[in-house]
Amino acid sequence: MRVLLVGDSQALGVSGALESALSRAGHELVGHAAENGISTRRLAEELARASETRNLRPDVAIVLVGGNDTVSTHLPAAIAALLAQLPARVLWIGPLHSIDRDVAERHAAVAAVQRDLARGGRYTWIDGGALAAGLPHAQDGVHFTRDGYAQFALRVVQALARASSKAG
């Protein structure tokens, strides 16, 4: 399977380990578009301008964005705009676990919006907080250590396999 990874700093953090884990599972990471501090809206805007991402022809996109978002009336439109730039199959991983209480609360609110919109069937949503629970955090309490990202990459590949078996 050809996989495109898009997202924020968490996507950047896991990209190398994810490429290796996908390869071991017989998949290929054909590209990634990720930036520190990026919101869903800004990511959608950047992908709309980036023709090279569309030319990659991925079978599935793994979306790992939302950690820099806040809940507003604009978030559903930003999610729809991002989805318009992606292939038909999307595995959206909600904001990841954080040991910083304020960040964790914001992540939970954004995750609720993402989860509710996924009920429309346009993408498969996974609770990133649960998926990343128990992984070793970096000092900022938001991101993970190298080992944490390596473990997370394996969990993402497993989630992709589960989502693919349900879809196909």
mmCIF file of C-alpha atoms in Angstrom:
data_model
loop_
_atom_site.group_PDB
_atom_site.id
_atom_site.type_symbol
_atom_site.label_atom_id
_atom_site.label_comp_id
_atom_site.label_asym_id
_atom_site.label_seq_id
_atom_site.Cartn_x
_atom_site.Cartn_y
_atom_site.Cartn_z
ATOM 1 C CA MET A 1 0.000 0.000 0.000
ATOM 2 C CA ARG A 2 1.244 3.489 -0.869
ATOM 3 C CA VAL A 3 0.920 5.779 2.164
ATOM 4 C CA LEU A 4 1.050 9.564 2.468
ATOM 5 C CA LEU A 5 1.611 11.073 5.918
ATOM 6 C CA VAL A 6 0.347 14.596 6.589
ATOM 7 C CA GLY A 7 0.281 16.537 9.809
ATOM 8 C CA ASP A 8 1.966 18.618 12.450
ATOM 9 C CA SER A 9 5.046 18.154 14.647
ATOM 10 C CA GLN A 10 3.812 14.739 15.780
ATOM 11 C CA ALA A 11 3.847 13.608 12.134
ATOM 12 C CA LEU A 12 7.377 14.966 11.800
ATOM 13 C CA GLY A 13 8.417 13.127 14.938
ATOM 14 C CA VAL A 14 7.111 9.754 13.795
ATOM 15 C CA SER A 15 7.874 9.967 10.064
ATOM 16 C CA GLY A 16 11.228 8.148 10.085
ATOM 17 C CA ALA A 17 10.080 5.364 12.381
ATOM 18 C CA LEU A 18 6.805 5.087 10.465
ATOM 19 C CA GLU A 19 8.616 4.742 7.145
ATOM 20 C CA SER A 20 10.600 1.813 8.576
ATOM 21 C CA ALA A 21 7.577 0.179 10.192
ATOM 22 C CA LEU A 22 5.505 0.512 7.022
ATOM 23 C CA SER A 23 8.315 -0.979 4.947
ATOM 24 C CA ARG A 24 8.592 -3.984 7.271
ATOM 25 C CA ALA A 25 4.829 -4.488 6.837
ATOM 26 C CA GLY A 26 5.121 -4.386 3.036
ATOM 27 C CA HIS A 27 3.919 -0.805 2.578
ATOM 28 C CA GLU A 28 5.622 2.294 1.245
ATOM 29 C CA LEU A 29 5.636 5.805 2.675
ATOM 30 C CA VAL A 30 5.535 7.722 -0.609
ATOM 31 C CA GLY A 31 5.777 11.125 1.017
ATOM 32 C CA HIS A 32 4.960 13.313 3.936
ATOM 33 C CA ALA A 33 3.798 16.879 4.355
ATOM 34 C CA ALA A 34 4.262 17.977 7.929
ATOM 35 C CA GLU A 35 5.236 21.132 9.742
ATOM 36 C CA ASN A 36 5.797 22.128 13.347
ATOM 37 C CA GLY A 37 2.944 24.165 14.803
ATOM 38 C CA ILE A 38 0.629 23.773 11.818
ATOM 39 C CA SER A 39 -3.142 23.806 12.221
ATOM 40 C CA THR A 40 -5.640 21.803 10.191
ATOM 41 C CA ARG A 41 -6.658 24.941 8.269
ATOM 42 C CA ARG A 42 -3.090 25.879 7.370
ATOM 43 C CA LEU A 43 -2.242 22.310 6.379
ATOM 44 C CA ALA A 44 -5.254 22.244 4.034
ATOM 45 C CA GLU A 45 -4.164 25.544 2.479
ATOM 46 C CA GLU A 46 -0.596 24.346 1.993
ATOM 47 C CA LEU A 47 -1.666 21.042 0.445
ATOM 48 C CA ALA A 48 -3.989 22.896 -1.935
ATOM 49 C CA ARG A 49 -0.932 24.752 -3.246
ATOM 50 C CA ALA A 50 1.347 21.691 -3.323
ATOM 51 C CA SER A 51 0.785 19.804 -6.570
ATOM 52 C CA GLU A 52 3.664 17.406 -5.823
ATOM 53 C CA THR A 53 1.629 15.822 -3.035
ATOM 54 C CA ARG A 54 -1.240 14.987 -5.409
ATOM 55 C CA ASN A 55 1.223 13.509 -7.906
ATOM 56 C CA LEU A 56 2.317 10.870 -5.381
ATOM 57 C CA ARG A 57 -0.925 8.917 -5.900
ATOM 58 C CA PRO A 58 -1.142 7.339 -2.438
ATOM 59 C CA ASP A 59 -3.653 4.600 -1.683
ATOM 60 C CA VAL A 60 -4.250 6.023 1.780
ATOM 61 C CA ALA A 61 -3.366 9.130 3.739
ATOM 62 C CA ILE A 62 -2.529 9.018 7.419
ATOM 63 C CA VAL A 63 -3.504 12.339 8.971
ATOM 64 C CA LEU A 64 -1.884 13.327 12.234
ATOM 65 C CA VAL A 65 -2.997 16.903 12.851
ATOM 66 C CA GLY A 66 -5.137 18.712 15.387
ATOM 67 C CA GLY A 67 -2.741 19.201 18.260
ATOM 68 C CA ASN A 68 -2.389 22.890 17.397
ATOM 69 C CA ASP A 69 -6.088 23.468 16.749
ATOM 70 C CA THR A 70 -8.728 24.896 19.035
ATOM 71 C CA VAL A 71 -12.411 24.174 18.805
ATOM 72 C CA SER A 72 -14.192 26.855 16.828
ATOM 73 C CA THR A 73 -16.948 27.107 14.265
ATOM 74 C CA HIS A 74 -14.193 27.020 11.607
ATOM 75 C CA LEU A 75 -12.757 23.611 12.534
ATOM 76 C CA PRO A 76 -15.290 21.466 10.608
ATOM 77 C CA ALA A 77 -14.666 23.511 7.446
ATOM 78 C CA ALA A 78 -10.902 23.170 7.918
ATOM 79 C CA ILE A 79 -11.266 19.391 8.227
ATOM 80 C CA ALA A 80 -13.411 19.274 5.079
ATOM 81 C CA ALA A 81 -10.875 21.406 3.208
ATOM 82 C CA LEU A 82 -8.055 19.079 4.226
ATOM 83 C CA LEU A 83 -10.009 15.988 3.221
ATOM 84 C CA ALA A 84 -10.599 17.533 -0.223
ATOM 85 C CA GLN A 85 -6.816 17.426 -0.782
ATOM 86 C CA LEU A 86 -6.417 13.746 0.160
ATOM 87 C CA PRO A 87 -7.135 10.369 -1.435
ATOM 88 C CA ALA A 88 -10.446 8.618 -0.825
ATOM 89 C CA ARG A 89 -9.036 6.478 1.992
ATOM 90 C CA VAL A 90 -7.985 8.447 5.058
ATOM 91 C CA LEU A 91 -6.891 7.219 8.462
ATOM 92 C CA TRP A 92 -7.172 10.239 10.760
ATOM 93 C CA ILE A 93 -5.420 9.934 14.099
ATOM 94 C CA GLY A 94 -6.734 12.412 16.626
ATOM 95 C CA PRO A 95 -4.486 14.578 18.821
ATOM 96 C CA LEU A 96 -2.030 12.476 20.768
ATOM 97 C CA HIS A 97 -1.741 11.859 24.481
ATOM 98 C CA SER A 98 -0.166 14.660 26.501
ATOM 99 C CA ILE A 99 0.849 14.784 30.138
ATOM 100 C CA ASP A 100 0.330 18.560 30.122
ATOM 101 C CA ARG A 101 -3.201 19.005 31.535
ATOM 102 C CA ASP A 102 -4.082 22.152 29.544
ATOM 103 C CA VAL A 103 -2.863 20.615 26.296
ATOM 104 C CA ALA A 104 -4.672 17.351 27.046
ATOM 105 C CA GLU A 105 -7.960 19.218 27.582
ATOM 106 C CA ARG A 106 -7.584 21.112 24.292
ATOM 107 C CA HIS A 107 -6.680 17.880 22.502
ATOM 108 C CA ALA A 108 -9.774 16.160 23.907
ATOM 109 C CA ALA A 109 -12.047 18.957 22.662
ATOM 110 C CA VAL A 110 -10.521 18.890 19.157
ATOM 111 C CA ALA A 111 -10.672 15.091 19.111
ATOM 112 C CA ALA A 112 -14.405 15.211 19.852
ATOM 113 C CA VAL A 113 -15.011 17.365 16.768
ATOM 114 C CA GLN A 114 -12.844 15.105 14.593
ATOM 115 C CA ARG A 115 -14.602 11.988 15.915
ATOM 116 C CA ASP A 116 -18.079 13.439 15.369
ATOM 117 C CA LEU A 117 -17.275 14.425 11.779
ATOM 118 C CA ALA A 118 -15.870 10.946 11.079
ATOM 119 C CA ARG A 119 -19.313 9.519 11.727
ATOM 120 C CA GLY A 120 -20.221 10.820 8.274
ATOM 121 C CA GLY A 121 -18.042 8.057 6.860
ATOM 122 C CA ARG A 122 -15.539 10.175 4.903
ATOM 123 C CA TYR A 123 -12.594 9.001 7.016
ATOM 124 C CA THR A 124 -11.654 6.465 9.649
ATOM 125 C CA TRP A 125 -10.902 8.199 12.934
ATOM 126 C CA ILE A 126 -8.712 6.773 15.682
ATOM 127 C CA ASP A 127 -8.367 8.175 19.178
ATOM 128 C CA GLY A 128 -4.776 9.410 19.178
ATOM 129 C CA GLY A 129 -4.827 9.902 22.931
ATOM 130 C CA ALA A 130 -5.552 6.227 23.487
ATOM 131 C CA LEU A 131 -3.222 5.107 20.697
ATOM 132 C CA ALA A 132 -0.287 7.000 22.231
ATOM 133 C CA ALA A 133 -1.113 6.353 25.889
ATOM 134 C CA GLY A 134 1.780 5.059 27.960
ATOM 135 C CA LEU A 135 4.497 6.108 25.526
ATOM 136 C CA PRO A 136 7.536 7.920 26.918
ATOM 137 C CA HIS A 137 7.187 11.684 26.545
ATOM 138 C CA ALA A 138 9.878 14.234 25.838
ATOM 139 C CA GLN A 139 10.461 16.940 28.431
ATOM 140 C CA ASP A 140 7.715 19.174 26.986
ATOM 141 C CA GLY A 141 5.068 16.607 27.952
ATOM 142 C CA VAL A 142 3.484 16.809 24.492
ATOM 143 C CA HIS A 143 5.925 15.139 22.119
ATOM 144 C CA PHE A 144 7.613 11.767 22.542
ATOM 145 C CA THR A 145 11.105 10.418 22.853
ATOM 146 C CA ARG A 146 12.709 8.620 19.914
ATOM 147 C CA ASP A 147 11.701 5.313 21.491
ATOM 148 C CA GLY A 148 8.181 6.640 22.037
ATOM 149 C CA TYR A 149 7.836 7.519 18.370
ATOM 150 C CA ALA A 150 9.222 4.102 17.367
ATOM 151 C CA GLN A 151 6.560 2.402 19.499
ATOM 152 C CA PHE A 152 3.906 4.759 18.177
ATOM 153 C CA ALA A 153 4.872 3.945 14.578
ATOM 154 C CA LEU A 154 4.212 0.253 15.234
ATOM 155 C CA ARG A 155 0.811 1.111 16.721
ATOM 156 C CA VAL A 156 -0.036 3.218 13.661
ATOM 157 C CA VAL A 157 0.842 0.364 11.287
ATOM 158 C CA GLN A 158 -1.367 -1.966 13.338
ATOM 159 C CA ALA A 159 -4.205 0.575 13.231
ATOM 160 C CA LEU A 160 -3.776 0.908 9.471
ATOM 161 C CA ALA A 161 -4.016 -2.871 9.093
ATOM 162 C CA ARG A 162 -7.214 -2.980 11.178
ATOM 163 C CA ALA A 163 -8.760 -0.095 9.235
ATOM 164 C CA SER A 164 -7.797 -1.695 5.920
ATOM 165 C CA SER A 165 -9.323 -5.044 6.859
ATOM 166 C CA LYS A 166 -12.593 -3.311 7.784
ATOM 167 C CA ALA A 167 -12.631 -1.288 4.541
ATOM 168 C CA GLY A 168 -11.717 -4.043 2.202
#
